[in-house]
Short mmCIF file of C-alpha atoms in Angstrom, two decimals:
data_model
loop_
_atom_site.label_atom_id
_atom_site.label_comp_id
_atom_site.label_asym_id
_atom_site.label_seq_id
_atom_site.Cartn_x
_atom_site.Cartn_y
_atom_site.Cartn_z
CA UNK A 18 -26.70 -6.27 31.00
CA UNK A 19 -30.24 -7.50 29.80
CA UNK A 20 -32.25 -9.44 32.28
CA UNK A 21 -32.68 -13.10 30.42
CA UNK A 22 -36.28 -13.36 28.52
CA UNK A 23 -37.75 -16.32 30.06
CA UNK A 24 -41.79 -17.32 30.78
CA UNK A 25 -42.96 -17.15 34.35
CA UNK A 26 -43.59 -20.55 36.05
CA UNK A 27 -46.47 -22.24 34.19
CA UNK A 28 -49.49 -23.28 35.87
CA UNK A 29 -50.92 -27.49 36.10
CA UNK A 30 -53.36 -26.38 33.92
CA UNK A 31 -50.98 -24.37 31.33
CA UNK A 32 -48.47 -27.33 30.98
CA UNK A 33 -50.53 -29.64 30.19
CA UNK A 34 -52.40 -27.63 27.81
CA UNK A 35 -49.40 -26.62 25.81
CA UNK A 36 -47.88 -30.09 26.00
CA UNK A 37 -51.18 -31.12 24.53
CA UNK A 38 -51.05 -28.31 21.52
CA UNK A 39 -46.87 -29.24 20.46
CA UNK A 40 -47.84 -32.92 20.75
CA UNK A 41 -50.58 -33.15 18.64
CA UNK A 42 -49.63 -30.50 15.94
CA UNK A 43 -53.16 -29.79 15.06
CA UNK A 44 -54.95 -26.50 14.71
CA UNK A 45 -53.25 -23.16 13.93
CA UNK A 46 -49.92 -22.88 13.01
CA UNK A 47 -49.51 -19.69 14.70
CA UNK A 48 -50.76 -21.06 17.75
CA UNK A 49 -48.44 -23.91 17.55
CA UNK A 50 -45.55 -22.18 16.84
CA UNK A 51 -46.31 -20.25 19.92
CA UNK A 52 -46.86 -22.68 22.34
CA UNK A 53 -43.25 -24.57 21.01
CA UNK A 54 -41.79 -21.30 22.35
CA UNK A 55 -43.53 -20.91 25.63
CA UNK A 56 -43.12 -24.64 26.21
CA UNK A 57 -39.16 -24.43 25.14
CA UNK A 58 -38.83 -21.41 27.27
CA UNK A 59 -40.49 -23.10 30.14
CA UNK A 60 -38.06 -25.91 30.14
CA UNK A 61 -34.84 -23.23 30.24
CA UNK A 62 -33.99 -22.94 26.52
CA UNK A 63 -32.87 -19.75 26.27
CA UNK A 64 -34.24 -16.89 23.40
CA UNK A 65 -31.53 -17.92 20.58
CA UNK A 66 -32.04 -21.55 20.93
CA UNK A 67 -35.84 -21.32 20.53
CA UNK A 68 -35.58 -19.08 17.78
CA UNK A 69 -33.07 -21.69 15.77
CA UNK A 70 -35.25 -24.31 17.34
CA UNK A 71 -39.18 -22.47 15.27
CA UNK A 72 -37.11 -20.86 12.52
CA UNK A 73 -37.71 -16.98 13.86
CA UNK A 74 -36.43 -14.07 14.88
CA UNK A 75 -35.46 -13.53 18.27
CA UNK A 76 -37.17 -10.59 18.78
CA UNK A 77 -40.36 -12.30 18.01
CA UNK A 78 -39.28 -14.74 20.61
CA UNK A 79 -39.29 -12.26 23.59
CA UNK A 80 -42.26 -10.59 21.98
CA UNK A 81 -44.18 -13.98 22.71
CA UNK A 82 -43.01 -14.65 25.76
CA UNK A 83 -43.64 -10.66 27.12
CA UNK A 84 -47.49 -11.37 26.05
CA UNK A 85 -47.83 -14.93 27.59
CA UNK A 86 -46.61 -13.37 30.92
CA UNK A 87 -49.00 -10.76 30.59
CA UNK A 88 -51.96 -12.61 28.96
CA UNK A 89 -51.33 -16.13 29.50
CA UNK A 90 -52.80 -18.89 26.85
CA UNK A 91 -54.74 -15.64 24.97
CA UNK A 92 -51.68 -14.45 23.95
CA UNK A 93 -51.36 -17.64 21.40
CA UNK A 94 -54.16 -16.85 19.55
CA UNK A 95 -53.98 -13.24 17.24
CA UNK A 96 -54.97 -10.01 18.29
CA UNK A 97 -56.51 -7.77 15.78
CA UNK A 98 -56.97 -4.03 16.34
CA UNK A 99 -59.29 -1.26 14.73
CA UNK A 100 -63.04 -0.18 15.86
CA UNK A 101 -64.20 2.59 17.78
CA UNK A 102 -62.75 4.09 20.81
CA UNK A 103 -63.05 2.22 24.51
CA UNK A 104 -65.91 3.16 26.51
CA UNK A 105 -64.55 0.55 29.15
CA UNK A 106 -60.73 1.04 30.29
CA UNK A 107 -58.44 -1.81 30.10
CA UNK A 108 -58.45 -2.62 34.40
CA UNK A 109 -62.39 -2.44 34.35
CA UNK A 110 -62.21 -5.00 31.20
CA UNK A 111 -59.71 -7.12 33.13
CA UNK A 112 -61.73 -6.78 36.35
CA UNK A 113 -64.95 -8.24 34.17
CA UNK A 114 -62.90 -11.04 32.50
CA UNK A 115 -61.73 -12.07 36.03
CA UNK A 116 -65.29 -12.04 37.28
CA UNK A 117 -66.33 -13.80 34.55
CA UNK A 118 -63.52 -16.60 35.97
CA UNK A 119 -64.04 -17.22 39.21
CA UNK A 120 -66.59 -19.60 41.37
CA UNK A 121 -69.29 -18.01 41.87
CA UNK A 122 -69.21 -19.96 45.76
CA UNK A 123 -66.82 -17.00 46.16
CA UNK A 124 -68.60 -14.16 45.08
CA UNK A 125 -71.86 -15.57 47.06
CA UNK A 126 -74.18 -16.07 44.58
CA UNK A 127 -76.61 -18.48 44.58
CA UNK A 128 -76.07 -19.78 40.91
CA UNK A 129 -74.38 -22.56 40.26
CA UNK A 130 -72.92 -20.73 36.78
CA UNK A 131 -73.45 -17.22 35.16
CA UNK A 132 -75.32 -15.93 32.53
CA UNK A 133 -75.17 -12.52 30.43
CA UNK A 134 -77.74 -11.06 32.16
CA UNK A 135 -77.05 -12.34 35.68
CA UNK A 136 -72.70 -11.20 35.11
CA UNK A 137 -74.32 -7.88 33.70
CA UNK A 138 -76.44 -7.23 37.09
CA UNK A 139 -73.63 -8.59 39.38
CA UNK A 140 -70.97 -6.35 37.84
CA UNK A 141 -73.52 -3.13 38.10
CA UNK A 142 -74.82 -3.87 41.79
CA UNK A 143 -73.10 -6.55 43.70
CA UNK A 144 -69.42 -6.26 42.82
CA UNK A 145 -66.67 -4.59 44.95
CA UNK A 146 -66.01 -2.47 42.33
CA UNK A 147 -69.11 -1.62 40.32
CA UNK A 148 -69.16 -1.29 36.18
CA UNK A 149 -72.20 -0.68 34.32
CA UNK A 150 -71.29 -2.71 30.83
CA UNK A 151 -74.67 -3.78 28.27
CA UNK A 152 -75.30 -7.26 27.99
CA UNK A 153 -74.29 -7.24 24.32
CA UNK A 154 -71.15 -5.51 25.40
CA UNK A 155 -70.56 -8.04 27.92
CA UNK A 156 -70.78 -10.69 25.71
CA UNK A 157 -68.31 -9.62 23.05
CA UNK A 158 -65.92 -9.33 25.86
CA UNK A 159 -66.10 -12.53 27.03
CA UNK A 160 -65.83 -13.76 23.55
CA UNK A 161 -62.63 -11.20 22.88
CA UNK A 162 -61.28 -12.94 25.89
CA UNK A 163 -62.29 -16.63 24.89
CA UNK A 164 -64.96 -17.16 27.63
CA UNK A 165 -67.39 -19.40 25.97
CA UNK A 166 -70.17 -20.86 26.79
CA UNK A 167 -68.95 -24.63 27.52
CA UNK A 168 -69.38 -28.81 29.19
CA UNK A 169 -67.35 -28.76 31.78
CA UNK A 170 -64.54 -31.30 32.07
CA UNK A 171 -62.02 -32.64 34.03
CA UNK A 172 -58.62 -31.40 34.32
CA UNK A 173 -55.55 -33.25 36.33
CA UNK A 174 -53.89 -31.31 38.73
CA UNK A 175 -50.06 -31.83 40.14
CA UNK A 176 -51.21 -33.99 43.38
CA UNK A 177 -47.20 -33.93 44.36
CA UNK A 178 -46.69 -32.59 47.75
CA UNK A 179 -42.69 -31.92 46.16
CA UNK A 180 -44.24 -30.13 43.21
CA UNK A 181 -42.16 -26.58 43.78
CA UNK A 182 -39.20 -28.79 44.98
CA UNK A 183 -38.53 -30.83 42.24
CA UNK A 184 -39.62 -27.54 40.02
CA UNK A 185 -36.81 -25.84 41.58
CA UNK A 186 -34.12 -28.26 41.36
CA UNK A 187 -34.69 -29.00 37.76
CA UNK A 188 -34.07 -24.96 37.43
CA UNK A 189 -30.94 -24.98 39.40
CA UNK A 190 -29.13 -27.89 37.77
CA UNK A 191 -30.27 -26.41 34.03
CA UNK A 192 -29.03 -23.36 34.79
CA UNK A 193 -25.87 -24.24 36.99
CA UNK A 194 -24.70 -27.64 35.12
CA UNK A 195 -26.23 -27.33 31.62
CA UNK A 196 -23.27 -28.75 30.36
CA UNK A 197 -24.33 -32.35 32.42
CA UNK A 198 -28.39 -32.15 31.80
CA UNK A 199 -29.96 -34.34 30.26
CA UNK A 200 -33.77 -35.05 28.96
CA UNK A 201 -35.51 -37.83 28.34
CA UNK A 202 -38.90 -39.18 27.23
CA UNK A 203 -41.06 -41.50 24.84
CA UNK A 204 -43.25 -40.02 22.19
CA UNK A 205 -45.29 -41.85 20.32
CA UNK A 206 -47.75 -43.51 19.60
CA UNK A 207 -46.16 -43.92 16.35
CA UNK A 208 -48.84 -45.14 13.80
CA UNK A 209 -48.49 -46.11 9.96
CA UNK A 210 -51.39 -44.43 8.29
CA UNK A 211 -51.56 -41.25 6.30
CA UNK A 212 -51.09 -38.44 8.67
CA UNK A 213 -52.93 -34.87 8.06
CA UNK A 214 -50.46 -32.15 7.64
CA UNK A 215 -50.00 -28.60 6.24
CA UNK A 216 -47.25 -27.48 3.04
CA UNK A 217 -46.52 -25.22 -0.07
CA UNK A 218 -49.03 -26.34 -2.65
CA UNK A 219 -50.38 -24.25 -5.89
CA UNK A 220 -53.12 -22.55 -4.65
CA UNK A 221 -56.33 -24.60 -4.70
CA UNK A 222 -54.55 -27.46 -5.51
CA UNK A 223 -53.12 -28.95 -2.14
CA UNK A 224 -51.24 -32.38 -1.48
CA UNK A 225 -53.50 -35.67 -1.01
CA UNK A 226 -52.76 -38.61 0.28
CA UNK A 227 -54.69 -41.51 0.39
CA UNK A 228 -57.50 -42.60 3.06
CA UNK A 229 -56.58 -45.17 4.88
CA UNK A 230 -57.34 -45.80 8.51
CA UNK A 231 -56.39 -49.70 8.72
CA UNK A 232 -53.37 -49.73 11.40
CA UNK A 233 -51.65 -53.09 10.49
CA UNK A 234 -47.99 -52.21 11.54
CA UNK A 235 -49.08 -51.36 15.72
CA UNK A 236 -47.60 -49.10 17.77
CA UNK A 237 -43.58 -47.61 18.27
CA UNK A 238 -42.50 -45.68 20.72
CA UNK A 239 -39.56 -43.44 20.01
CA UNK A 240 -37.30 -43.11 23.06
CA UNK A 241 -35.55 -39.63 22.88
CA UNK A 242 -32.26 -38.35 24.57
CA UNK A 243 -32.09 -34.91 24.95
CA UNK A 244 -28.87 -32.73 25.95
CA UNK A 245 -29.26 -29.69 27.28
CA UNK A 246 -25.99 -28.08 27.14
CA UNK A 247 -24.76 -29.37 23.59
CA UNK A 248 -28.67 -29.35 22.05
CA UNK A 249 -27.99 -32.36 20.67
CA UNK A 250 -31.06 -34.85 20.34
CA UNK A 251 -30.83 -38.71 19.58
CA UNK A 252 -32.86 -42.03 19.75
CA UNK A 253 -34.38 -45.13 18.90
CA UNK A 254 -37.99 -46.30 18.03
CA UNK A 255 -38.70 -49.29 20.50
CA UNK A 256 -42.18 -51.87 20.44
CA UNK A 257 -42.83 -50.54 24.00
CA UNK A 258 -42.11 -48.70 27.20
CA UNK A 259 -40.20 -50.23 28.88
CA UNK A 260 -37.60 -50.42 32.26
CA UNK A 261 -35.25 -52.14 30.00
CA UNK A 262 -35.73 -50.04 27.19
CA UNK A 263 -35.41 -46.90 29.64
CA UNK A 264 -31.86 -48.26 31.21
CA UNK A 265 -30.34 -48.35 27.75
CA UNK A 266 -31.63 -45.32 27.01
CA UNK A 267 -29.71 -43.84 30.24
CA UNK A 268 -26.99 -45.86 29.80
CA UNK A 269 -26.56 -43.59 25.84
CA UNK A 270 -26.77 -40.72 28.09
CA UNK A 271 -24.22 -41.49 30.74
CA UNK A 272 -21.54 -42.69 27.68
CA UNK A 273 -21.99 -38.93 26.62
CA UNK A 274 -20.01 -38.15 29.62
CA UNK A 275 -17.69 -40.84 29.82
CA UNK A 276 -15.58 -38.83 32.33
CA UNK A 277 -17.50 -40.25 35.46
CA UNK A 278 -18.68 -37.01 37.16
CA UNK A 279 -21.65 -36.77 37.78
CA UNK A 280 -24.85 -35.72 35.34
CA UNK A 281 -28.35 -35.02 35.74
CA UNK A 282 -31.15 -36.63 33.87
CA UNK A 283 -34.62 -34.72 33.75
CA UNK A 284 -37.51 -37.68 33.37
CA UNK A 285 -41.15 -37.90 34.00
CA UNK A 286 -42.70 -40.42 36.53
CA UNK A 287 -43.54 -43.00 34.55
CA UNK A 288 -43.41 -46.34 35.97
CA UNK A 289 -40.75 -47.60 33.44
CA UNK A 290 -38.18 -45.06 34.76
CA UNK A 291 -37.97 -45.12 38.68
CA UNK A 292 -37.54 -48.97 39.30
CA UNK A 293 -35.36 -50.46 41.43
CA UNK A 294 -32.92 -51.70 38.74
CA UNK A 295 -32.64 -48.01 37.25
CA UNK A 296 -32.31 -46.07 40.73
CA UNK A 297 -29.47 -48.68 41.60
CA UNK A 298 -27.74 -48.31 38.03
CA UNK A 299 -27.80 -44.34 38.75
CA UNK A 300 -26.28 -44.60 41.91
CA UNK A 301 -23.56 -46.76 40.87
CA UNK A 302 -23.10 -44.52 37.85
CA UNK A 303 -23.05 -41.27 39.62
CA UNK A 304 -26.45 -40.44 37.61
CA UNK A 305 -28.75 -38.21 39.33
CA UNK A 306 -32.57 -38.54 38.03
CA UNK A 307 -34.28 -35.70 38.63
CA UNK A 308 -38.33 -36.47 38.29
CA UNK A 309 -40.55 -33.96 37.18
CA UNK A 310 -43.47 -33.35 39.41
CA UNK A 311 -46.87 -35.54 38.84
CA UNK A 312 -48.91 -34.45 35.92
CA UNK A 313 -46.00 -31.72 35.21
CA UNK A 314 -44.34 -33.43 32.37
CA UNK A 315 -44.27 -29.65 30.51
CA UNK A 316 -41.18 -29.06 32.88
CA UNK A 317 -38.83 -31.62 31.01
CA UNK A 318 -36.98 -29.73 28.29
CA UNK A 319 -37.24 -32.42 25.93
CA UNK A 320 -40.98 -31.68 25.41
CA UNK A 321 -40.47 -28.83 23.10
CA UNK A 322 -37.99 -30.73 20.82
CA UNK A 323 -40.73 -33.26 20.32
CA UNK A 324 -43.00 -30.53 18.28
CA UNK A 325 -40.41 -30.45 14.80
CA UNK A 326 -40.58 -34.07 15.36
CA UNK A 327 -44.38 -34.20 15.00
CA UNK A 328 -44.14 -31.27 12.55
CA UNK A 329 -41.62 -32.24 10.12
CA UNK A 330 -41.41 -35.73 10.01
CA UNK A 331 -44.84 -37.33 10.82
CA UNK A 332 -47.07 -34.60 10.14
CA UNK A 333 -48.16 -34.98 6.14
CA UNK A 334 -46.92 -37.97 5.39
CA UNK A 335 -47.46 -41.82 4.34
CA UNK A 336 -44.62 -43.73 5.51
CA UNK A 337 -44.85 -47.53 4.48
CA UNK A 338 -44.03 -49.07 7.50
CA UNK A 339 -42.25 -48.94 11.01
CA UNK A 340 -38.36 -49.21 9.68
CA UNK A 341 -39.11 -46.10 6.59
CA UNK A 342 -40.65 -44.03 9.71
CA UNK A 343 -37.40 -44.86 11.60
CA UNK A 344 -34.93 -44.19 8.87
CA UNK A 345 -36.63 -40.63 8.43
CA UNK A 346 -36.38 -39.82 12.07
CA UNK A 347 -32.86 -40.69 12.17
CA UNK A 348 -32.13 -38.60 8.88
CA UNK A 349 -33.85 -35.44 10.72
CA UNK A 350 -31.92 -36.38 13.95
CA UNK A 351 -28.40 -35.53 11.85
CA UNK A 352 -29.85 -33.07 10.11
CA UNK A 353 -31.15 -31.25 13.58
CA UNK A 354 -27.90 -32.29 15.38
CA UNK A 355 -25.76 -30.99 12.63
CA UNK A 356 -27.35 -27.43 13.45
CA UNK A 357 -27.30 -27.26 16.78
CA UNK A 358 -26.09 -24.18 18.56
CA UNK A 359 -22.42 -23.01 18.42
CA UNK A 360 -20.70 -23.84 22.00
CA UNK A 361 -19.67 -20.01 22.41
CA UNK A 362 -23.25 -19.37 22.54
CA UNK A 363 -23.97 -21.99 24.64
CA UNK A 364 -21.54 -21.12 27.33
CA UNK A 365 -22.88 -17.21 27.05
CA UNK A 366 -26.22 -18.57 28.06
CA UNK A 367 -24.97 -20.58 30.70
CA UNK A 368 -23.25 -17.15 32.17
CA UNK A 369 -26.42 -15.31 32.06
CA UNK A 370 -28.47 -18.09 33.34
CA UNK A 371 -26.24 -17.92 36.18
CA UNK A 372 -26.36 -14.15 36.92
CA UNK A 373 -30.28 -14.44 36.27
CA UNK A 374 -30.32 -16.43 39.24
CA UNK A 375 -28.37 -14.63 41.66
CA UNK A 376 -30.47 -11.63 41.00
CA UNK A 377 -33.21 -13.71 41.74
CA UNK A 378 -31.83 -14.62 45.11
CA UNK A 379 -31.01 -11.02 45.81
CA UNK A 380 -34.28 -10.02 45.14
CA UNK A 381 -37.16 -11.89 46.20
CA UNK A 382 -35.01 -15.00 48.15
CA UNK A 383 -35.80 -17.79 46.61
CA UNK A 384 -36.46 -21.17 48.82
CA UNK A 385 -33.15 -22.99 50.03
CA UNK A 386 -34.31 -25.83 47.05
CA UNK A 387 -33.41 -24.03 44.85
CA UNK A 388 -29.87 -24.26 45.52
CA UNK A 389 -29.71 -27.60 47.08
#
C-alpha cells in the first residue's frame, strides 16, 4: 500500500505565514488555494478530505504537497518554464539561494547584509564550494527564488519549551482517536462593511458594491466546533471571547459524544480557554484539552476550515448587519455539513493513518510522546 501524502512538520515561521494567507483571503487565488491545502494537511486532514474541502482533484492535492516538501512557501506561487538552457545546475542554484539565506555572522563576513556584487564575490572566492555566477545572473536568481531586497521585521517564534510535545500528541490522538477529536477556535473579527472579494462577472464588467468604511454594528466573534472524525463543523457568533463563551462551546462538543468516554479537544492558548473553571469542567467530563504550542496555532485542524468561511461567505459581500451575517454562516454550516465525507472513507483514513505511524516508529523511532 501507498505511503499517506501528508506535509512535513511546518516551521514557526511557515504556520504562521499560512495561517495569515487562509485568514485573510487576500492576494492570489492560486496561492490561497494552496496554502488551504498545506495548512489542512498540516493539521492531519487527509488527501480526499482536502480535495472535497478546495473543490480539486486529488492528484493535484499530493502534487502540492510533493512541491511544498521540496520547495517550501515557493511552491505556492507558479512556476513557469521556457528560456535557454542552464548554465548553472540545479544544487549550485540551491547552494546560491541558501547563501543568499543565511547570516552572514556565519559565513564571517564583515557586512551586516549582502549585496549583488558582494554575494557575487563571496560565492566566486570565499565560499566552501566556489561558483562563478554574473551579477545580473545572480540577481534574477534571487528574484526566481523570491529573495528581495526588503525592511526587516519581526517575526514570533514558538517560545514553548513543550513545543514538539504537544506537536506530537496532537498527531497521535488525530491519528489514533479521530473518531473523539475535536477543534476549536474564534475567528473573527467579524465586521459589517462591504468586503472585497473575487466572482464570475462579464468580462470588464465586475460586481460593485458600495464604499463604505463606517463600522456601526462592532465586532462578532464566531466560535467554531470542529470534528475531526465526522468533518462536521458548527457554531455560534458571540460579542466576545470569552471563558464563558468557550465552556459552552466545549460543553456542544462533549454532547457530541454523549457516551462518556473520553474525547480530545485541540485549542490554542488563549487566555479564555485554560482557566480554572474550564480545566475543572474537563476533568469532571473526561475531556482532555490538548493546547497547541505558543504562537503554533497552524497545528489546530480547525484553521483550514476557517478559509471557505472567509472565502464564501464574507469575502464579496454587504451583509446588513450582525444577525443577516449569522443567518448566512449557519446556512453554509448545513450546506458544508450536509457534504461532509462518507464514514467508509473516514474509517479508511483512520486505518492508514494508523499504519503511517507504525512505519514511522519502525523507521526513524519517533520520541516516546508521541505515543503517550
Amino acid at each position: 500500500m501507498a505511503d499517506l501524502v501528508r506535509v512535513r512538520w511546518l516551521s514557526d515561521q511557515e504556520g504562521q505565514q499560512l495561517l495569515r494567507i487562509t485568514r485573510r483571503g487576500t492576494g492570489s487565488p492560486i496561492r490561497l488555494r494552496r496554502a488551504m491545502v498545506v495548512l489542512a494537511s498540516a493539521g492531519g486532514n487527509t488527501v480526499p478530505a482536502i480535495a472535497r474541502l478546495v473543490q480539486a482533484d486529488e492528484d493535484t492535492i499530493r502534487q502540492v504537497i510533493h512541491r511544498f516538501n521540496e520547495m517550501g512557501m515557493a511552491s505556492l506561487d507558479p512556476r513557469w518554464a521556457g528560456g535557454p538552457p542552464r548554465q548553472i545546475s540545479s544544487d549550485e542554484e540551491q547552494f546560491i539561494v541558501e547563501t543568499a539565506n543565511t547570516r552572514l555572522e556565519k559565513l564571517g563576513r564583515p557586512f551586516i547584509r549582502w549585496s549583488v556584487r558582494k554575494l557575487a564575490d563571496h560565492l566566486r572566492v570565499h565560499s566552501t564550494r566556489p561558483v562563478r555566477v554574473g551579477r545580473e545572473r545572480l540577481r534574477q536568481l534571487l528574484h526566481r527564488h523570491r529573495i528581495t531586497f526588503q525592511r526587516t521585521k519581526t517575526w514570533k517564534e514558538s517560545t514553548d519549551p513543550h513545543r514538539d510535545a504537544k506537536l506530537a500528541r496532537i498527531e497521535y490522538v488525530s491519528s489514533q482517536f479521530p473518531q473523539r477529536v475535536f477543534a476549536f477556535d474564534e475567528f473573527g473579527p467579524l465586521v459589517i462593511r462591504p468586503q472585497a472579494g473575487t466572482g464570475w462577472a462579464a468580462a470588464g464588467h465586475p460586481h460593485r458594491l458600495p464604499a463604505n468604511y463606517h463600522k456601526l454594528h462592532g465586532v462578532r466573534q464566531f466560535h467554531g466546533c470542529y470534528s475531526v472524525g465526522d468533518d462536521q463543523l458548527w457554531g455560534v457568533v458571540r460579542r466576545r471571547k470569552s471563558a464563558a463563551n468557550t465552556l459552552t462551546a466545549l460543553k456542544s462538543i462533549r454532547a457530541a459524544r454523549p457516551d462518556g468516554a473520553p474525547i480530545y479537544v485541540i485549542l490554542d492558548n488563549l487566555s479564555a480557554h485554560k482557566g480554572s473553571k474550564i480545566r475543572r469542567w474537563a476533568a469532571r467530563n473526561k475531556v482532555e484539552l490538548c493546547f497547541t504550542p505558543t504562537y503554533a496555532s497552524w497545528a489546530n485542524p480547525i484553521e483550514a476550515q476557517f478559509g471557505p468561511l472567509r472565502t464564501f461567505v464574507i469575502a464579496g459581500s454587504n451583509h446588513p448587519n450582525h444577525p443577516a451575517l449569522t443567518r448566512r454562516f449557519q446556512a453554509y454550516l448545513r450546506w458544508r455539513n450536509a457534504n461532509a465525507r462518507h464514514p467508509d472513507v473516514l474509517a479508511a483514513q483512520c486505518r492508514e493513518r494508523a499504519r503511517i505511524r507504525s512505519e514511522r516508529q519502525r523507521r526513524w523511532g519517533q520520541p516516546a510522546t508521541r505515543a503517550a
